[in-house]
mmCIF file of C-alpha atoms in Angstrom:
data_model
loop_
_atom_site.group_PDB
_atom_site.id
_atom_site.type_symbol
_atom_site.label_atom_id
_atom_site.label_comp_id
_atom_site.label_asym_id
_atom_site.label_seq_id
_atom_site.Cartn_x
_atom_site.Cartn_y
_atom_site.Cartn_z
ATOM 1 C CA UNK C 1 -16.705 -13.049 5.953
ATOM 2 C CA UNK C 2 -13.867 -13.687 3.608
ATOM 3 C CA UNK C 3 -12.632 -10.783 1.454
ATOM 4 C CA UNK C 4 -11.765 -11.856 -2.096
ATOM 5 C CA UNK C 5 -8.982 -10.627 -3.946
ATOM 6 C CA UNK C 6 -9.089 -8.176 -6.746
ATOM 7 C CA UNK C 7 -8.977 -10.850 -8.831
ATOM 8 C CA UNK C 8 -6.460 -8.656 -10.952
ATOM 9 C CA UNK C 9 -4.093 -11.473 -10.483
ATOM 10 C CA UNK C 10 -5.646 -15.151 -11.335
ATOM 11 C CA UNK C 11 -3.747 -17.419 -8.940
ATOM 12 C CA UNK C 12 -1.203 -19.870 -11.109
ATOM 13 C CA UNK C 13 -2.281 -18.997 -14.332
ATOM 14 C CA UNK C 14 -0.897 -15.365 -15.183
ATOM 15 C CA UNK C 15 2.137 -14.687 -17.137
ATOM 16 C CA UNK C 16 3.014 -11.452 -17.056
ATOM 17 C CA UNK C 17 5.673 -8.738 -18.637
ATOM 18 C CA UNK C 18 6.587 -6.300 -16.101
ATOM 19 C CA UNK C 19 7.104 -2.756 -18.021
ATOM 20 C CA UNK C 20 9.420 -0.126 -16.419
ATOM 21 C CA UNK C 21 9.849 3.268 -17.821
ATOM 22 C CA UNK C 22 13.765 5.079 -17.066
ATOM 23 C CA UNK C 23 13.632 8.615 -16.253
ATOM 24 C CA UNK C 24 16.754 10.528 -15.917
ATOM 25 C CA UNK C 25 15.807 11.130 -12.318
ATOM 26 C CA UNK C 26 16.095 7.341 -11.961
ATOM 27 C CA UNK C 27 19.067 6.022 -10.140
ATOM 28 C CA UNK C 28 17.872 2.672 -8.842
ATOM 29 C CA UNK C 29 16.179 1.058 -11.764
ATOM 30 C CA UNK C 30 17.653 -2.100 -11.204
ATOM 31 C CA UNK C 31 16.592 -2.582 -7.687
ATOM 32 C CA UNK C 32 13.123 -1.180 -8.590
ATOM 33 C CA UNK C 33 12.948 -4.021 -11.217
ATOM 34 C CA UNK C 34 13.847 -6.760 -8.597
ATOM 35 C CA UNK C 35 11.272 -5.603 -6.345
ATOM 36 C CA UNK C 36 8.422 -5.482 -8.623
ATOM 37 C CA UNK C 37 9.351 -9.307 -9.984
ATOM 38 C CA UNK C 38 9.479 -10.106 -6.047
ATOM 39 C CA UNK C 39 5.616 -8.693 -5.777
ATOM 40 C CA UNK C 40 4.597 -10.606 -8.653
ATOM 41 C CA UNK C 41 6.058 -13.508 -7.372
ATOM 42 C CA UNK C 42 4.672 -12.806 -3.919
ATOM 43 C CA UNK C 43 0.990 -12.890 -5.788
ATOM 44 C CA UNK C 44 1.800 -15.989 -7.505
ATOM 45 C CA UNK C 45 2.450 -14.506 -10.795
ATOM 46 C CA UNK C 46 4.680 -16.050 -13.192
ATOM 47 C CA UNK C 47 7.269 -13.340 -14.531
ATOM 48 C CA UNK C 48 7.823 -13.858 -18.154
ATOM 49 C CA UNK C 49 9.685 -10.992 -19.463
ATOM 50 C CA UNK C 50 10.907 -7.366 -18.257
ATOM 51 C CA UNK C 51 10.501 -4.160 -20.840
ATOM 52 C CA UNK C 52 12.246 -1.002 -20.188
ATOM 53 C CA UNK C 53 11.988 1.988 -21.767
ATOM 54 C CA UNK C 54 14.255 5.274 -21.457
ATOM 55 C CA UNK C 55 12.030 8.505 -21.682
ATOM 56 C CA UNK C 56 12.507 12.127 -20.442
ATOM 57 C CA UNK C 57 8.788 11.645 -18.993
ATOM 58 C CA UNK C 58 6.139 8.866 -19.521
ATOM 59 C CA UNK C 59 3.511 8.971 -22.597
ATOM 60 C CA UNK C 60 0.541 10.373 -21.358
ATOM 61 C CA UNK C 61 -1.670 7.716 -23.242
ATOM 62 C CA UNK C 62 0.365 4.890 -23.392
ATOM 63 C CA UNK C 63 3.090 5.198 -20.543
ATOM 64 C CA UNK C 64 5.716 3.915 -23.023
ATOM 65 C CA UNK C 65 5.781 4.889 -26.897
ATOM 66 C CA UNK C 66 3.359 3.188 -29.146
ATOM 67 C CA UNK C 67 5.861 1.637 -31.198
ATOM 68 C CA UNK C 68 7.416 -0.052 -27.934
ATOM 69 C CA UNK C 69 4.238 -1.130 -27.166
ATOM 70 C CA UNK C 70 4.104 -3.062 -30.440
ATOM 71 C CA UNK C 71 7.138 -4.775 -29.201
ATOM 72 C CA UNK C 72 5.334 -5.909 -26.159
ATOM 73 C CA UNK C 73 2.704 -7.222 -27.907
ATOM 74 C CA UNK C 74 4.949 -9.362 -30.202
ATOM 75 C CA UNK C 75 6.863 -10.313 -26.876
ATOM 76 C CA UNK C 76 3.505 -11.335 -25.286
ATOM 77 C CA UNK C 77 2.561 -13.402 -27.843
ATOM 78 C CA UNK C 78 6.100 -15.238 -28.123
ATOM 79 C CA UNK C 79 5.984 -15.828 -24.303
ATOM 80 C CA UNK C 80 2.378 -16.378 -24.019
ATOM 81 C CA UNK C 81 1.702 -13.480 -21.447
ATOM 82 C CA UNK C 82 -1.511 -12.074 -20.741
ATOM 83 C CA UNK C 83 -0.953 -9.782 -18.284
ATOM 84 C CA UNK C 84 0.772 -6.185 -18.188
ATOM 85 C CA UNK C 85 2.248 -5.191 -15.024
ATOM 86 C CA UNK C 86 3.590 -1.306 -14.977
ATOM 87 C CA UNK C 87 5.840 0.081 -12.269
ATOM 88 C CA UNK C 88 3.958 3.213 -11.553
ATOM 89 C CA UNK C 89 0.302 4.045 -10.867
ATOM 90 C CA UNK C 90 -1.748 4.206 -14.144
ATOM 91 C CA UNK C 91 -4.572 6.611 -14.948
ATOM 92 C CA UNK C 92 -8.233 4.986 -15.599
ATOM 93 C CA UNK C 93 -7.819 6.190 -18.983
ATOM 94 C CA UNK C 94 -4.391 4.605 -19.754
ATOM 95 C CA UNK C 95 -5.507 1.389 -18.273
ATOM 96 C CA UNK C 96 -8.276 1.741 -20.959
ATOM 97 C CA UNK C 97 -6.195 2.644 -24.208
ATOM 98 C CA UNK C 98 -3.271 -0.173 -23.129
ATOM 99 C CA UNK C 99 -6.166 -2.804 -22.720
ATOM 100 C CA UNK C 100 -8.120 -1.526 -26.067
ATOM 101 C CA UNK C 101 -4.724 -1.451 -28.116
ATOM 102 C CA UNK C 102 -2.966 -5.030 -26.412
ATOM 103 C CA UNK C 103 -6.113 -6.948 -25.831
ATOM 104 C CA UNK C 104 -4.009 -7.932 -22.588
ATOM 105 C CA UNK C 105 -4.993 -7.280 -18.998
ATOM 106 C CA UNK C 106 -3.586 -4.255 -17.772
ATOM 107 C CA UNK C 107 -2.733 -3.420 -13.862
ATOM 108 C CA UNK C 108 -0.237 -1.184 -12.227
ATOM 109 C CA UNK C 109 1.787 -1.627 -9.022
ATOM 110 C CA UNK C 110 -0.833 -0.537 -6.704
ATOM 111 C CA UNK C 111 -3.167 -3.194 -7.998
ATOM 112 C CA UNK C 112 -0.538 -5.805 -7.380
ATOM 113 C CA UNK C 113 -0.035 -4.615 -3.882
ATOM 114 C CA UNK C 114 -3.636 -4.740 -2.953
ATOM 115 C CA UNK C 115 -3.976 -8.102 -4.391
ATOM 116 C CA UNK C 116 -1.309 -9.334 -2.037
ATOM 117 C CA UNK C 117 -2.706 -7.405 0.798
ATOM 118 C CA UNK C 118 -6.235 -9.225 -0.154
ATOM 119 C CA UNK C 119 -4.432 -12.719 -0.357
ATOM 120 C CA UNK C 120 -2.613 -12.241 2.973
ATOM 121 C CA UNK C 121 -5.017 -10.411 5.309
ATOM 122 C CA UNK C 122 -6.306 -13.318 7.769
ATOM 123 C CA UNK C 123 -7.914 -11.389 10.795
ATOM 124 C CA UNK C 124 -11.109 -8.918 10.497
ATOM 125 C CA UNK C 125 -9.103 -5.972 11.023
ATOM 126 C CA UNK C 126 -6.998 -7.160 7.990
ATOM 127 C CA UNK C 127 -9.622 -7.821 5.831
ATOM 128 C CA UNK C 128 -11.468 -4.297 6.587
ATOM 129 C CA UNK C 129 -8.483 -2.612 5.850
ATOM 130 C CA UNK C 130 -7.619 -4.271 2.487
ATOM 131 C CA UNK C 131 -11.202 -3.762 1.516
ATOM 132 C CA UNK C 132 -11.259 -0.081 2.526
ATOM 133 C CA UNK C 133 -8.136 0.388 0.276
ATOM 134 C CA UNK C 134 -9.619 -1.648 -2.935
ATOM 135 C CA UNK C 135 -12.661 0.577 -2.741
ATOM 136 C CA UNK C 136 -11.260 3.506 -2.340
ATOM 137 C CA UNK C 137 -8.894 2.678 -5.504
ATOM 138 C CA UNK C 138 -11.958 1.593 -7.377
ATOM 139 C CA UNK C 139 -14.396 4.644 -6.851
ATOM 140 C CA UNK C 140 -12.333 7.066 -9.420
ATOM 141 C CA UNK C 141 -12.109 4.165 -11.563
ATOM 142 C CA UNK C 142 -15.851 3.346 -12.247
ATOM 143 C CA UNK C 143 -17.037 3.956 -15.371
ATOM 144 C CA UNK C 144 -20.365 3.530 -17.476
ATOM 145 C CA UNK C 145 -19.954 0.816 -20.122
ATOM 146 C CA UNK C 146 -23.760 1.552 -21.727
ATOM 147 C CA UNK C 147 -25.109 4.753 -23.188
ATOM 148 C CA UNK C 148 -25.780 7.687 -20.911
ATOM 149 C CA UNK C 149 -29.312 6.903 -20.473
ATOM 150 C CA UNK C 150 -29.781 3.557 -20.862
ATOM 151 C CA UNK C 151 -29.081 2.440 -17.474
ATOM 152 C CA UNK C 152 -31.441 5.210 -15.167
ATOM 153 C CA UNK C 153 -33.464 4.474 -12.478
ATOM 154 C CA UNK C 154 -35.920 6.313 -10.978
ATOM 155 C CA UNK C 155 -38.154 6.676 -7.593
ATOM 156 C CA UNK C 156 -41.754 6.388 -8.202
ATOM 157 C CA UNK C 157 -43.317 9.593 -8.909
ATOM 158 C CA UNK C 158 -39.428 10.952 -9.054
ATOM 159 C CA UNK C 159 -39.324 14.244 -11.322
ATOM 160 C CA UNK C 160 -36.457 13.497 -13.326
ATOM 161 C CA UNK C 161 -34.741 10.087 -14.517
ATOM 162 C CA UNK C 162 -33.322 9.577 -11.404
ATOM 163 C CA UNK C 163 -29.475 8.275 -10.778
ATOM 164 C CA UNK C 164 -27.659 6.533 -13.701
ATOM 165 C CA UNK C 165 -26.554 3.137 -12.675
ATOM 166 C CA UNK C 166 -22.630 4.568 -12.437
ATOM 167 C CA UNK C 167 -24.041 6.908 -9.557
ATOM 168 C CA UNK C 168 -25.802 4.244 -7.932
ATOM 169 C CA UNK C 169 -22.145 2.240 -7.868
ATOM 170 C CA UNK C 170 -20.508 5.238 -6.663
ATOM 171 C CA UNK C 171 -23.300 5.907 -3.672
ATOM 172 C CA UNK C 172 -23.089 2.269 -2.652
ATOM 173 C CA UNK C 173 -19.198 2.039 -2.430
ATOM 174 C CA UNK C 174 -19.111 5.337 -0.770
ATOM 175 C CA UNK C 175 -21.698 3.792 1.804
ATOM 176 C CA UNK C 176 -20.103 0.705 2.187
ATOM 177 C CA UNK C 177 -16.318 2.468 2.820
ATOM 178 C CA UNK C 178 -18.285 4.458 5.631
ATOM 179 C CA UNK C 179 -19.737 1.296 7.177
ATOM 180 C CA UNK C 180 -16.151 -0.363 7.170
ATOM 181 C CA UNK C 181 -14.620 2.698 8.561
ATOM 182 C CA UNK C 182 -17.213 2.730 11.647
ATOM 183 C CA UNK C 183 -16.244 -1.173 12.121
ATOM 184 C CA UNK C 184 -12.549 -0.194 12.211
ATOM 185 C CA UNK C 185 -13.156 2.791 14.746
ATOM 186 C CA UNK C 186 -14.755 0.098 16.937
ATOM 187 C CA UNK C 187 -11.714 -2.320 16.338
ATOM 188 C CA UNK C 188 -9.458 0.937 17.181
ATOM 189 C CA UNK C 189 -11.257 1.480 20.438
ATOM 190 C CA UNK C 190 -10.673 -2.324 21.714
ATOM 191 C CA UNK C 191 -7.005 -1.794 20.393
ATOM 192 C CA UNK C 192 -6.715 1.176 22.253
ATOM 193 C CA UNK C 193 -8.535 -0.616 25.368
ATOM 194 C CA UNK C 194 -5.632 -3.658 25.047
ATOM 195 C CA UNK C 195 -2.709 -1.266 24.928
ATOM 196 C CA UNK C 196 -4.054 0.748 27.971
ATOM 197 C CA UNK C 197 -4.487 -2.720 29.894
ATOM 198 C CA UNK C 198 -1.130 -3.264 28.627
ATOM 199 C CA UNK C 199 0.287 -0.506 29.917
ATOM 200 C CA UNK C 200 -1.345 -0.677 33.690
ATOM 201 C CA UNK C 201 1.008 -4.069 33.674
ATOM 202 C CA UNK C 202 3.851 -1.763 33.499
ATOM 203 C CA UNK C 203 5.132 -3.771 30.353
ATOM 204 C CA UNK C 204 7.348 -1.632 27.862
ATOM 205 C CA UNK C 205 6.850 -2.383 24.308
ATOM 206 C CA UNK C 206 9.352 -2.580 21.512
ATOM 207 C CA UNK C 207 7.902 -2.522 18.017
ATOM 208 C CA UNK C 208 9.814 -4.159 15.221
ATOM 209 C CA UNK C 209 9.479 -1.807 12.319
ATOM 210 C CA UNK C 210 11.395 -2.026 8.689
ATOM 211 C CA UNK C 211 10.977 -2.492 5.032
ATOM 212 C CA UNK C 212 9.172 -5.484 3.940
ATOM 213 C CA UNK C 213 11.097 -8.495 3.822
ATOM 214 C CA UNK C 214 13.733 -7.643 6.614
ATOM 215 C CA UNK C 215 13.549 -10.590 8.730
ATOM 216 C CA UNK C 216 11.231 -8.910 11.534
ATOM 217 C CA UNK C 217 9.168 -12.130 11.949
ATOM 218 C CA UNK C 218 12.160 -14.488 11.898
ATOM 219 C CA UNK C 219 13.425 -12.127 14.552
ATOM 220 C CA UNK C 220 10.189 -12.029 16.779
ATOM 221 C CA UNK C 221 10.199 -16.097 16.256
ATOM 222 C CA UNK C 222 13.805 -16.701 17.447
ATOM 223 C CA UNK C 223 13.296 -14.412 20.191
ATOM 224 C CA UNK C 224 9.953 -15.569 21.603
ATOM 225 C CA UNK C 225 10.509 -19.125 20.313
ATOM 226 C CA UNK C 226 7.614 -19.136 18.213
ATOM 227 C CA UNK C 227 6.839 -20.218 14.955
ATOM 228 C CA UNK C 228 4.753 -17.694 12.897
ATOM 229 C CA UNK C 229 4.456 -17.694 9.124
ATOM 230 C CA UNK C 230 8.162 -16.052 8.149
ATOM 231 C CA UNK C 231 8.440 -16.404 4.694
ATOM 232 C CA UNK C 232 10.760 -14.976 2.190
ATOM 233 C CA UNK C 233 8.384 -12.786 0.559
ATOM 234 C CA UNK C 234 6.717 -9.460 0.849
ATOM 235 C CA UNK C 235 4.045 -8.423 2.978
ATOM 236 C CA UNK C 236 4.419 -11.928 4.979
ATOM 237 C CA UNK C 237 2.924 -10.306 7.727
ATOM 238 C CA UNK C 238 0.037 -7.936 7.792
ATOM 239 C CA UNK C 239 -1.560 -8.472 11.113
ATOM 240 C CA UNK C 240 0.372 -7.211 14.523
ATOM 241 C CA UNK C 241 1.697 -10.211 16.509
ATOM 242 C CA UNK C 242 2.883 -9.395 20.186
ATOM 243 C CA UNK C 243 4.903 -11.913 22.307
ATOM 244 C CA UNK C 244 6.351 -11.558 25.766
ATOM 245 C CA UNK C 245 9.775 -11.535 26.070
ATOM 246 C CA UNK C 246 12.380 -12.286 29.215
ATOM 247 C CA UNK C 247 15.810 -11.014 29.144
ATOM 248 C CA UNK C 248 18.975 -12.607 30.784
ATOM 249 C CA UNK C 249 18.604 -9.907 33.433
ATOM 250 C CA UNK C 250 15.236 -10.011 34.103
ATOM 251 C CA UNK C 251 13.867 -7.549 32.218
ATOM 252 C CA UNK C 252 10.361 -8.139 30.774
ATOM 253 C CA UNK C 253 8.694 -6.265 27.746
ATOM 254 C CA UNK C 254 6.281 -6.697 24.678
ATOM 255 C CA UNK C 255 7.571 -7.477 21.378
ATOM 256 C CA UNK C 256 5.437 -6.399 18.746
ATOM 257 C CA UNK C 257 5.659 -7.548 14.639
ATOM 258 C CA UNK C 258 4.152 -4.935 12.091
ATOM 259 C CA UNK C 259 3.322 -4.866 8.515
ATOM 260 C CA UNK C 260 6.353 -4.038 6.452
ATOM 261 C CA UNK C 261 6.782 -0.442 4.744
ATOM 262 C CA UNK C 262 7.572 -0.231 1.009
ATOM 263 C CA UNK C 263 8.515 2.448 -1.050
ATOM 264 C CA UNK C 264 5.805 4.527 -2.743
ATOM 265 C CA UNK C 265 3.114 2.997 -0.704
ATOM 266 C CA UNK C 266 -0.189 3.778 -2.180
ATOM 267 C CA UNK C 267 -2.038 6.695 -0.349
ATOM 268 C CA UNK C 268 -5.240 4.635 0.076
ATOM 269 C CA UNK C 269 -3.248 1.580 1.635
ATOM 270 C CA UNK C 270 -1.347 4.048 4.140
ATOM 271 C CA UNK C 271 -4.899 5.028 5.101
ATOM 272 C CA UNK C 272 -6.249 1.788 5.396
ATOM 273 C CA UNK C 273 -3.516 0.273 7.261
ATOM 274 C CA UNK C 274 -3.668 3.333 10.013
ATOM 275 C CA UNK C 275 -5.424 1.142 12.540
ATOM 276 C CA UNK C 276 -2.560 -1.524 12.482
ATOM 277 C CA UNK C 277 0.184 1.180 12.328
ATOM 278 C CA UNK C 278 -1.375 2.926 15.313
ATOM 279 C CA UNK C 279 0.392 -0.076 17.582
ATOM 280 C CA UNK C 280 3.500 1.842 16.959
ATOM 281 C CA UNK C 281 2.190 4.935 19.108
ATOM 282 C CA UNK C 282 2.351 2.924 21.999
ATOM 283 C CA UNK C 283 5.842 1.641 21.231
ATOM 284 C CA UNK C 284 8.304 3.057 23.838
ATOM 285 C CA UNK C 285 11.093 1.362 21.697
ATOM 286 C CA UNK C 286 11.356 0.773 17.872
ATOM 287 C CA UNK C 287 13.750 -1.724 16.349
ATOM 288 C CA UNK C 288 14.224 -0.634 12.961
ATOM 289 C CA UNK C 289 15.310 -4.084 10.907
ATOM 290 C CA UNK C 290 17.093 -3.547 7.728
ATOM 291 C CA UNK C 291 17.818 -6.162 5.581
ATOM 292 C CA UNK C 292 21.924 -5.330 4.953
ATOM 293 C CA UNK C 293 22.270 -7.347 2.144
ATOM 294 C CA UNK C 294 19.949 -5.712 0.020
ATOM 295 C CA UNK C 295 21.886 -3.607 -2.587
ATOM 296 C CA UNK C 296 19.328 -1.039 -1.882
ATOM 297 C CA UNK C 297 19.330 -0.885 1.743
ATOM 298 C CA UNK C 298 20.038 2.648 2.297
ATOM 299 C CA UNK C 299 16.785 3.667 0.337
ATOM 300 C CA UNK C 300 14.844 1.562 2.517
ATOM 301 C CA UNK C 301 16.199 3.151 5.792
ATOM 302 C CA UNK C 302 14.977 6.656 4.518
ATOM 303 C CA UNK C 303 11.565 5.082 3.004
ATOM 304 C CA UNK C 304 10.929 3.895 6.924
ATOM 305 C CA UNK C 305 12.317 7.080 8.216
ATOM 306 C CA UNK C 306 9.998 8.928 6.050
ATOM 307 C CA UNK C 307 7.066 7.219 7.274
ATOM 308 C CA UNK C 308 8.044 7.454 10.683
ATOM 309 C CA UNK C 309 8.408 11.126 10.219
ATOM 310 C CA UNK C 310 4.722 11.215 8.221
ATOM 311 C CA UNK C 311 3.427 9.435 11.593
ATOM 312 C CA UNK C 312 5.291 11.842 14.366
ATOM 313 C CA UNK C 313 7.286 9.222 15.757
ATOM 314 C CA UNK C 314 10.614 10.379 14.949
ATOM 315 C CA UNK C 315 11.099 11.179 19.081
ATOM 316 C CA UNK C 316 10.457 7.635 20.199
ATOM 317 C CA UNK C 317 13.873 5.681 20.950
ATOM 318 C CA UNK C 318 15.094 3.417 18.110
ATOM 319 C CA UNK C 319 17.601 0.878 17.748
ATOM 320 C CA UNK C 320 19.019 0.203 14.257
ATOM 321 C CA UNK C 321 19.775 -3.305 12.944
ATOM 322 C CA UNK C 322 21.522 -4.626 10.341
ATOM 323 C CA UNK C 323 19.818 -7.955 9.468
ATOM 324 C CA UNK C 324 20.759 -11.227 7.295
ATOM 325 C CA UNK C 325 24.689 -10.243 7.775
ATOM 326 C CA UNK C 326 24.996 -14.265 7.214
ATOM 327 C CA UNK C 327 24.263 -13.713 3.268
ATOM 328 C CA UNK C 328 26.900 -10.876 2.963
ATOM 329 C CA UNK C 329 30.122 -13.565 2.762
ATOM 330 C CA UNK C 330 28.802 -15.146 -0.359
ATOM 331 C CA UNK C 331 28.483 -11.534 -2.228
ATOM 332 C CA UNK C 332 30.841 -10.117 -4.787
ATOM 333 C CA UNK C 333 33.262 -7.896 -3.505
ATOM 334 C CA UNK C 334 32.076 -7.949 0.057
ATOM 335 C CA UNK C 335 34.730 -6.889 2.693
ATOM 336 C CA UNK C 336 34.146 -6.891 6.238
ATOM 337 C CA UNK C 337 35.401 -3.586 7.137
ATOM 338 C CA UNK C 338 32.868 -2.144 4.508
ATOM 339 C CA UNK C 339 30.303 -3.351 7.182
ATOM 340 C CA UNK C 340 32.059 -2.260 10.089
ATOM 341 C CA UNK C 341 32.217 1.275 8.724
ATOM 342 C CA UNK C 342 28.532 0.976 7.744
ATOM 343 C CA UNK C 343 28.030 -0.299 11.594
ATOM 344 C CA UNK C 344 30.012 2.929 12.815
ATOM 345 C CA UNK C 345 28.353 5.210 10.582
ATOM 346 C CA UNK C 346 24.835 4.430 11.378
ATOM 347 C CA UNK C 347 25.239 3.369 15.192
ATOM 348 C CA UNK C 348 23.780 0.077 14.221
ATOM 349 C CA UNK C 349 23.976 -3.517 15.460
ATOM 350 C CA UNK C 350 24.759 -6.057 12.994
ATOM 351 C CA UNK C 351 22.766 -9.261 13.530
ATOM 352 C CA UNK C 352 21.481 -12.630 11.520
ATOM 353 C CA UNK C 353 17.967 -13.640 13.013
ATOM 354 C CA UNK C 354 18.423 -16.492 11.176
ATOM 355 C CA UNK C 355 21.944 -17.932 12.886
ATOM 356 C CA UNK C 356 21.439 -16.108 15.845
ATOM 357 C CA UNK C 357 24.719 -13.737 15.376
ATOM 358 C CA UNK C 358 24.821 -11.082 17.830
ATOM 359 C CA UNK C 359 21.230 -11.353 19.288
ATOM 360 C CA UNK C 360 23.272 -11.393 22.707
ATOM 361 C CA UNK C 361 24.165 -7.616 21.603
ATOM 362 C CA UNK C 362 20.630 -6.633 20.653
ATOM 363 C CA UNK C 363 18.853 -7.587 23.801
ATOM 364 C CA UNK C 364 21.630 -5.912 25.936
ATOM 365 C CA UNK C 365 21.104 -2.723 23.710
ATOM 366 C CA UNK C 366 17.148 -3.122 24.515
ATOM 367 C CA UNK C 367 18.025 -3.898 28.148
ATOM 368 C CA UNK C 368 20.029 -0.715 28.193
ATOM 369 C CA UNK C 369 16.962 1.812 26.676
ATOM 370 C CA UNK C 370 14.569 0.088 29.021
ATOM 371 C CA UNK C 371 16.821 0.920 32.175
ATOM 372 C CA UNK C 372 17.018 4.556 30.720
ATOM 373 C CA UNK C 373 13.172 4.666 30.264
ATOM 374 C CA UNK C 374 12.633 2.982 33.815
ATOM 375 C CA UNK C 375 15.006 5.634 35.385
ATOM 376 C CA UNK C 376 12.966 8.417 33.365
ATOM 377 C CA UNK C 377 9.805 7.049 35.073
ATOM 378 C CA UNK C 378 11.554 7.489 38.396
ATOM 379 C CA UNK C 379 12.178 11.362 38.205
ATOM 380 C CA UNK C 380 9.513 13.691 39.004
ATOM 381 C CA UNK C 381 10.449 15.823 35.582
ATOM 382 C CA UNK C 382 10.991 13.322 32.408
ATOM 383 C CA UNK C 383 14.755 13.029 31.695
ATOM 384 C CA UNK C 384 15.609 14.267 28.201
ATOM 385 C CA UNK C 385 18.728 12.751 27.079
ATOM 386 C CA UNK C 386 21.306 14.606 25.127
ATOM 387 C CA UNK C 387 22.461 12.756 22.083
ATOM 388 C CA UNK C 388 25.718 11.799 23.412
ATOM 389 C CA UNK C 389 24.231 10.480 26.898
ATOM 390 C CA UNK C 390 22.058 7.764 24.664
ATOM 391 C CA UNK C 391 23.273 4.554 24.475
ATOM 392 C CA UNK C 392 25.370 3.261 21.867
ATOM 393 C CA UNK C 393 25.336 0.084 19.956
ATOM 394 C CA UNK C 394 27.698 -2.212 21.542
ATOM 395 C CA UNK C 395 31.003 -1.946 19.682
ATOM 396 C CA UNK C 396 32.558 -5.925 20.301
ATOM 397 C CA UNK C 397 30.475 -7.286 17.179
ATOM 398 C CA UNK C 398 30.845 -10.714 15.534
ATOM 399 C CA UNK C 399 30.485 -10.120 12.149
ATOM 400 C CA UNK C 400 30.546 -13.852 11.039
#
């Protein structure tokens, strides 16, 4: 069964203006603007302009001031824009007010992400998760389009007027969510059985995690010598992929790719993709992949760490990997010493999944952890490593 995108984004036809509110606390507006543009590009939307308004807080009705909104309407006419995308979650009343005043389609960042997920979900599990997220998002946004008593239905012999059409729609959505969640639970149980079978084979599981578009799938392709989709787009991977990897020293482990994280991920999506992220609970080692060429890479690290904390995965051994170092040389004001200092500060391994730089050191770090985990299993009681006893990232890096 094919799950359709939300239709908030009309492929190949939409021309959008991106709308931002800069509040005093916003320190990374430039990066947020780039990220929303990347999300729009991933959804196949043509970005024809960006509008920023400095405010102490968003306008409760229109998000931006009414005068600024008139400027937006003029800009939309000049650039033939038919869509406004706001970089924050909008309330149903804000969407209505904006749509009525501008006569343009209005969506927010959450709807844009939902649409991308709908376009990219390929497995049954992925499609179910997307549909649940869509329905949860839609539920509080339903509204009666007609007069209060014009769409009433009552059963034969019913005492009152029965349910309004709006109530019926809400009930149907809740019933559909319940049905899909049962199906998702069944898939989760099947996943758990597969994980138990893998454990019986005694293969350790190494899971790739990281901010979206950090290069996780490219790394999996390189290490496993496979050709899965690895696009320079956000959320290129929604469904987990697992491959068997053998190291030079003969150690064998399972490498799993997962959906990329993103800042302020909508709560509905977090809940919906719980089944996919459950793969991380079977991980023996986490490979945290970071796009070190991104100007806002530190907030990406923090966003991923926050989700790991929410999932209670902070105690799982983790190797921090700085990917895409091949892109650093072309950056203005770059110095190799800056990278060396960062590598030491974070105890990270700098690599390029694309060119293969330092992949041998990454494999060495994985082997070191696998050796420690094997030793723990041989002990009657688990070995709890002190911080200073944990494997250090290899220091003899090639930077280019």
